[in-house]
Amino acid sequence: MENNKRLTTVQICQHCGKEFETQRRDAKYCSNACRQQAYLVRSAPDFVKKQLPYIEDELRSLETRKGYLTRQNIDYVFEKIKELANHWHYRKLPNDHALVHYVEVTLVKRLDVLRARLLNN
């Protein structure tokens, strides 16, 4: 009688770095959860980059259009930035990623300048 048991090999998970046993030579991740987390980390910058032009357009409109700057417009743009920062793709970006700095420093700073201008009028 032939032994139908497959040989197992030890691999290192490309996401979490843990060792795991697998029957496949091409396995990269120790679990479906690690596979999904790795996908989110890879796709996060693309998602955030797609959202930024909409927020930038709104900020540009607030900065340049006469009579367009109102408290509601500023609150709307702030909510859009907050929604992006709370989105699960955004939270998967590494802390030192350039997009995190851009959103939390550059865009928020521009919004604060607009708020100050609105309050001074």
Tab-separated table of C-alpha atoms in Angstrom:
chain	number	residue	atom	x	y	z
A	1	MET	CA	0.000	0.000	0.000
A	2	GLU	CA	1.303	3.398	-1.016
A	3	ASN	CA	1.681	6.268	1.458
A	4	ASN	CA	-0.667	9.075	0.341
A	5	LYS	CA	0.618	11.542	2.918
A	6	ARG	CA	2.067	14.689	1.342
A	7	LEU	CA	5.356	16.070	2.493
A	8	THR	CA	5.100	19.250	4.495
A	9	THR	CA	7.615	22.039	4.386
A	10	VAL	CA	8.240	24.889	6.759
A	11	GLN	CA	7.783	28.358	5.266
A	12	ILE	CA	7.941	31.861	6.720
A	13	CYS	CA	4.806	33.988	6.355
A	14	GLN	CA	5.519	37.022	4.171
A	15	HIS	CA	3.139	39.162	6.213
A	16	CYS	CA	3.621	38.310	9.890
A	17	GLY	CA	6.991	36.545	9.691
A	18	LYS	CA	5.889	33.437	11.606
A	19	GLU	CA	6.971	29.956	10.559
A	20	PHE	CA	4.214	27.651	9.340
A	21	GLU	CA	3.934	24.184	7.859
A	22	THR	CA	2.451	23.814	4.422
A	23	GLN	CA	1.985	21.135	1.802
A	24	ARG	CA	2.412	23.621	-1.034
A	25	ARG	CA	5.816	24.867	-2.122
A	26	ASP	CA	4.386	28.201	-3.313
A	27	ALA	CA	2.535	29.145	-0.089
A	28	LYS	CA	3.350	32.694	1.019
A	29	TYR	CA	1.068	33.264	4.002
A	30	CYS	CA	0.287	31.278	7.121
A	31	SER	CA	-3.471	31.991	6.989
A	32	ASN	CA	-6.227	33.669	5.016
A	33	ALA	CA	-6.159	36.532	7.511
A	34	CYS	CA	-2.478	37.221	6.769
A	35	ARG	CA	-3.143	36.983	3.040
A	36	GLN	CA	-5.950	39.557	3.320
A	37	GLN	CA	-3.889	41.884	5.527
A	38	ALA	CA	-1.023	41.744	3.024
A	39	TYR	CA	-3.446	42.681	0.239
A	40	LEU	CA	-4.757	45.651	2.235
A	41	VAL	CA	-1.239	46.905	2.877
A	42	ARG	CA	-0.421	46.621	-0.849
A	43	SER	CA	-3.621	48.319	-2.029
A	44	ALA	CA	-3.811	51.089	0.592
A	45	PRO	CA	-1.649	53.692	-1.207
A	46	ASP	CA	-3.641	53.312	-4.437
A	47	PHE	CA	-6.957	53.848	-2.646
A	48	VAL	CA	-5.710	56.934	-0.795
A	49	LYS	CA	-4.206	58.417	-3.972
A	50	LYS	CA	-7.585	58.043	-5.696
A	51	GLN	CA	-9.357	59.956	-2.901
A	52	LEU	CA	-6.929	62.887	-2.637
A	53	PRO	CA	-7.846	64.702	-5.898
A	54	TYR	CA	-11.462	65.158	-4.737
A	55	ILE	CA	-10.382	66.714	-1.446
A	56	GLU	CA	-7.760	68.868	-3.205
A	57	ASP	CA	-10.381	70.130	-5.698
A	58	GLU	CA	-12.667	71.179	-2.856
A	59	LEU	CA	-9.824	72.960	-1.072
A	60	ARG	CA	-8.816	74.706	-4.314
A	61	SER	CA	-12.413	75.877	-4.791
A	62	LEU	CA	-12.505	77.219	-1.243
A	63	GLU	CA	-9.228	79.061	-1.766
A	64	THR	CA	-9.958	80.607	-5.167
A	65	ARG	CA	-13.696	81.110	-5.749
A	66	LYS	CA	-15.127	84.417	-4.596
A	67	GLY	CA	-18.039	83.947	-2.203
A	68	TYR	CA	-17.546	80.164	-2.024
A	69	LEU	CA	-15.926	80.086	1.392
A	70	THR	CA	-18.563	79.309	4.040
A	71	ARG	CA	-18.567	77.479	7.336
A	72	GLN	CA	-20.545	74.615	5.761
A	73	ASN	CA	-18.018	74.196	2.926
A	74	ILE	CA	-15.124	74.053	5.356
A	75	ASP	CA	-16.994	71.577	7.552
A	76	TYR	CA	-17.767	69.461	4.473
A	77	VAL	CA	-14.095	69.307	3.434
A	78	PHE	CA	-13.072	68.546	7.021
A	79	GLU	CA	-15.552	65.644	7.095
A	80	LYS	CA	-14.110	64.293	3.815
A	81	ILE	CA	-10.574	64.399	5.254
A	82	LYS	CA	-11.835	62.735	8.445
A	83	GLU	CA	-13.636	60.021	6.460
A	84	LEU	CA	-10.453	59.302	4.529
A	85	ALA	CA	-8.354	59.159	7.713
A	86	ASN	CA	-10.849	56.757	9.309
A	87	HIS	CA	-11.071	54.509	6.239
A	88	TRP	CA	-9.554	51.056	6.704
A	89	HIS	CA	-7.278	51.417	3.660
A	90	TYR	CA	-5.803	54.603	5.112
A	91	ARG	CA	-5.227	52.952	8.470
A	92	LYS	CA	-3.196	50.234	6.725
A	93	LEU	CA	-0.605	52.757	5.525
A	94	PRO	CA	2.650	52.643	7.487
A	95	ASN	CA	2.993	55.585	9.911
A	96	ASP	CA	5.966	57.029	8.044
A	97	HIS	CA	4.273	56.851	4.619
A	98	ALA	CA	4.346	60.095	2.614
A	99	LEU	CA	0.559	60.000	2.087
A	100	VAL	CA	-0.055	60.038	5.852
A	101	HIS	CA	2.134	63.126	6.197
A	102	TYR	CA	0.428	64.777	3.219
A	103	VAL	CA	-3.108	64.234	4.538
A	104	GLU	CA	-2.480	64.983	8.195
A	105	VAL	CA	-0.120	67.909	7.752
A	106	THR	CA	-0.533	69.527	4.342
A	107	LEU	CA	-4.288	69.188	3.786
A	108	VAL	CA	-5.240	69.879	7.383
A	109	LYS	CA	-2.913	72.902	7.481
A	110	ARG	CA	-4.531	74.317	4.326
A	111	LEU	CA	-7.939	73.812	5.912
A	112	ASP	CA	-6.822	75.613	9.086
A	113	VAL	CA	-5.636	78.591	7.013
A	114	LEU	CA	-9.043	78.725	5.334
A	115	ARG	CA	-10.807	78.553	8.717
A	116	ALA	CA	-8.728	81.458	10.003
A	117	ARG	CA	-9.563	83.466	6.871
A	118	LEU	CA	-13.256	82.760	7.328
A	119	LEU	CA	-13.172	83.823	10.986
A	120	ASN	CA	-11.337	87.051	10.124
A	121	ASN	CA	-13.987	88.067	7.562
